XYZ file of C-alpha atoms in Angstrom:
276
model
C 14.408 -12.834 -2.133
C 13.160 -10.387 0.501
C 10.498 -11.756 2.823
C 7.529 -9.457 3.313
C 4.445 -9.902 5.513
C 1.202 -10.251 3.570
C -0.774 -8.062 5.983
C 0.348 -4.650 7.163
C -0.723 -1.355 8.688
C -1.048 1.923 6.772
C -0.710 5.281 8.510
C -1.992 7.636 5.799
C -4.212 10.289 7.369
C -2.662 10.186 10.842
C -0.945 13.586 10.735
C -0.752 14.390 14.466
C 2.617 12.913 15.419
C 1.817 12.019 19.031
C -1.525 10.467 18.110
C 0.075 8.632 15.208
C 2.912 7.317 17.384
C 0.447 5.993 19.960
C -1.676 4.297 17.284
C 1.436 2.627 15.864
C 2.535 1.493 19.320
C -0.883 -0.089 19.840
C -0.612 -1.829 16.473
C 2.831 -3.125 17.418
C 1.411 -4.377 20.710
C -1.262 -6.270 18.761
C 1.415 -7.919 16.612
C 1.756 -5.688 13.549
C 5.278 -5.640 12.158
C 4.738 -4.159 8.682
C 4.026 -0.437 8.395
C 3.378 1.700 5.312
C 4.039 5.430 5.223
C 5.109 8.069 2.684
C 6.804 11.448 2.569
C 3.507 13.159 1.736
C 1.789 11.677 4.807
C 4.045 13.795 7.048
C 4.208 11.141 9.770
C 7.452 9.276 9.107
C 8.841 10.774 12.331
C 6.009 9.199 14.330
C 6.765 5.782 12.891
C 10.462 6.168 13.668
C 9.709 7.208 17.249
C 7.316 4.284 17.743
C 9.849 1.739 16.471
C 12.476 3.097 18.870
C 10.043 3.252 21.790
C 8.768 -0.291 21.197
C 12.116 -1.775 22.176
C 11.708 -4.418 19.468
C 14.665 -5.236 17.226
C 14.500 -3.198 14.021
C 15.006 -6.399 12.003
C 11.559 -7.564 13.158
C 9.903 -4.733 11.229
C 9.158 -4.320 7.537
C 8.954 -0.615 6.728
C 7.668 0.908 3.489
C 7.887 4.554 2.511
C 7.257 6.405 -0.738
C 8.875 9.206 -2.730
C 6.553 12.126 -3.492
C 6.184 13.542 -7.013
C 8.026 16.777 -6.163
C 11.186 14.661 -5.823
C 10.713 12.624 -9.007
C 14.194 13.024 -10.501
C 17.528 11.339 -9.878
C 18.880 13.925 -7.435
C 15.433 14.562 -5.985
C 14.988 10.885 -5.212
C 18.370 10.689 -3.475
C 17.448 13.724 -1.392
C 13.926 12.514 -0.675
C 15.090 9.057 0.320
C 17.657 10.324 2.824
C 15.110 12.748 4.285
C 12.758 9.822 4.882
C 15.562 7.681 6.273
C 16.458 10.457 8.725
C 12.863 10.982 9.836
C 12.385 7.246 10.314
C 15.653 7.042 12.321
C 16.636 3.926 10.355
C 19.764 2.650 8.615
C 17.788 1.207 5.711
C 14.222 0.994 4.389
C 12.769 -2.403 3.543
C 10.639 -1.230 0.614
C 10.773 2.155 -1.089
C 8.263 3.133 -3.775
C 7.779 5.866 -6.343
C 4.428 7.216 -5.195
C 3.013 8.180 -8.610
C 4.201 7.976 -12.241
C 4.532 11.727 -12.771
C 7.497 13.961 -13.562
C 10.920 12.389 -14.091
C 10.080 9.070 -12.504
C 12.632 7.370 -14.776
C 15.411 9.356 -13.124
C 13.913 8.678 -9.710
C 13.793 4.958 -10.376
C 17.458 4.938 -11.436
C 18.276 6.564 -8.097
C 16.265 3.906 -6.248
C 18.149 1.244 -8.194
C 21.488 2.684 -7.077
C 20.315 2.891 -3.458
C 19.126 -0.707 -3.737
C 22.551 -1.808 -4.967
C 24.138 0.010 -2.014
C 21.887 -1.875 0.418
C 20.083 1.236 1.633
C 16.828 -0.202 0.284
C 16.062 -3.927 0.463
C 13.437 -3.832 -2.304
C 12.200 -1.155 -4.719
C 8.884 -0.677 -6.442
C 6.152 1.687 -7.521
C 2.700 2.842 -6.504
C -0.370 3.803 -8.555
C 1.173 2.722 -11.870
C -1.225 1.673 -14.614
C -0.225 -1.299 -16.767
C 1.255 0.769 -19.608
C 3.482 2.812 -17.303
C 4.534 -0.317 -15.423
C 5.397 -2.210 -18.600
C 7.364 0.739 -19.947
C 9.354 1.017 -16.711
C 10.075 -2.719 -16.606
C 11.258 -2.696 -20.221
C 13.696 0.201 -19.748
C 15.111 -0.460 -16.268
C 17.794 -2.792 -15.005
C 15.949 -3.865 -11.848
C 12.298 -4.847 -12.100
C 9.875 -3.259 -9.567
C 9.134 -5.838 -6.900
C 5.806 -4.237 -5.955
C 3.064 -2.103 -7.447
C 0.872 -0.687 -4.708
C -2.561 0.108 -6.144
C -6.075 0.728 -4.896
C -8.110 -2.477 -4.788
C -11.293 -3.347 -2.933
C -14.420 -5.442 -3.634
C -15.959 -2.667 -5.747
C -12.705 -2.036 -7.670
C -11.165 -5.447 -8.338
C -8.891 -4.734 -11.341
C -8.872 -8.348 -12.495
C -7.150 -7.745 -15.830
C -4.419 -5.732 -14.141
C -3.856 -8.497 -11.604
C -3.379 -10.973 -14.431
C -0.876 -8.615 -16.092
C 1.101 -8.221 -12.849
C 1.257 -11.984 -12.437
C 2.561 -12.328 -15.994
C 5.234 -9.698 -15.288
C 6.056 -11.272 -11.909
C 5.342 -8.027 -10.051
C 3.615 -8.434 -6.691
C 0.420 -6.449 -6.156
C -0.118 -4.663 -2.862
C -3.625 -3.373 -2.173
C -4.252 -0.054 -0.483
C -7.693 1.103 0.660
C -9.023 -2.479 1.007
C -12.203 -1.167 2.624
C -12.861 1.387 -0.161
C -11.950 4.174 2.285
C -15.294 3.477 3.972
C -17.159 4.636 0.871
C -20.156 2.944 -0.723
C -21.143 1.786 2.754
C -18.967 -1.307 2.409
C -19.445 -2.444 6.006
C -23.212 -2.508 5.502
C -23.143 -4.234 2.121
C -25.766 -6.986 2.215
C -23.675 -9.493 0.247
C -20.640 -9.078 2.479
C -22.757 -9.065 5.633
C -24.396 -12.332 4.599
C -21.031 -13.991 4.002
C -19.668 -12.619 7.276
C -22.634 -14.025 9.160
C -22.073 -17.514 7.752
C -18.415 -17.485 8.791
C -19.171 -15.735 12.090
C -16.710 -13.019 11.161
C -16.841 -9.268 10.580
C -17.194 -7.741 7.129
C -13.687 -6.339 7.514
C -12.269 -9.798 8.122
C -14.094 -11.175 5.080
C -12.702 -8.400 2.865
C -9.126 -8.881 4.086
C -9.389 -12.640 3.635
C -10.684 -12.074 0.098
C -7.602 -9.972 -0.680
C -5.233 -12.576 0.722
C -6.810 -15.385 -1.268
C -6.262 -13.312 -4.412
C -2.533 -13.394 -3.566
C -2.427 -9.703 -2.745
C -0.413 -8.106 -0.009
C -2.827 -5.822 1.800
C -2.511 -2.834 4.135
C -5.319 -1.646 6.393
C -5.549 1.217 8.830
C -7.504 1.794 12.026
C -7.212 3.828 15.194
C -9.222 1.287 17.203
C -7.445 -1.331 19.316
C -10.342 -3.759 18.861
C -10.464 -3.262 15.090
C -6.697 -3.698 14.726
C -6.866 -6.959 16.677
C -9.845 -8.096 14.604
C -8.189 -7.271 11.283
C -5.153 -9.365 12.174
C -7.289 -12.441 12.921
C -7.751 -13.572 9.317
C -5.373 -16.508 9.064
C -7.487 -19.191 10.723
C -10.268 -19.479 8.124
C -10.664 -19.596 4.348
C -13.403 -18.395 2.011
C -14.931 -21.031 -0.243
C -14.613 -20.827 -4.025
C -18.333 -20.095 -4.164
C -17.998 -17.107 -1.834
C -14.994 -15.803 -3.748
C -17.155 -15.875 -6.892
C -20.010 -14.092 -5.103
C -17.662 -11.297 -3.997
C -16.223 -11.067 -7.510
C -19.651 -9.988 -8.723
C -19.464 -6.828 -6.594
C -16.888 -5.383 -8.986
C -18.007 -2.073 -10.506
C -15.004 -1.593 -12.770
C -12.917 1.562 -12.630
C -12.833 5.071 -14.041
C -10.005 5.268 -16.532
C -10.848 8.070 -18.941
C -8.458 10.958 -19.531
C -10.635 13.507 -17.702
C -10.400 11.444 -14.513
C -6.624 11.151 -14.809
C -6.221 14.891 -15.430
C -8.290 15.736 -12.346
C -6.183 13.297 -10.341
C -2.994 14.995 -11.535
C -4.378 18.398 -10.548
C -4.830 17.151 -6.993
C -1.355 15.643 -6.919
C 0.324 18.834 -8.106
C -1.424 20.900 -5.469
C -4.140 22.585 -7.497
C -6.605 20.641 -5.363
C -4.401 19.000 -2.751
C -6.276 16.096 -1.223
C -3.958 16.124 1.797
C -4.618 19.770 2.678
C -0.933 20.656 2.412
């Protein structure tokens, strides 16, 4: 029953607090009201400062944060949540997610459920859960995750997983919609051709593609012009033919055990992708 914007702003990678705060304030000025952060991003304070400085009623914002794997236990999740709440200078968080399905995420999810019942969190969910982990969690928990935030972009479309989420009535939220700038997405000939026909940017085409797949999507940018551009995606619609053309860009995904083990090594700090 919680209303959530379908387009929001992610602040992963903006670690300098003053710079991050100013970027958020610019996004707010351009009309952004949904922001996505996480404990591991180390910028929750900047988001809290920007919300206060904006002078806009807190109820106008939809704020998401995420529990890091080091706090994946019942007590750890309680502690991690209140640390985030304090840094954000808020009385509640709109959406709180378990960042990755590692460690005692069952215990962590029970803690989130209790915080949800207390009204400290308006909605709870998960991030980076594969279908098997998601199904297992749904089957064993009292409150179903409202959201699974996963990486999706035109080269990684995860069609079967989307169908599974729809069947389970779990909303998909896409992070890294522009493939983190990899594979030269903004110079892709197929996307450029479609953008030219609609007189739009490639970024706008990609975001519109996400929205028409019924995905909530979060983008990030430090550019005022790009933020404004990315928000202007509600006054046009891609044709069925163009949606099919973009669907053919899918390259599948790496899902073997070696890939997952390497990912876990990074998460646990053996090769920390955040430099922490």
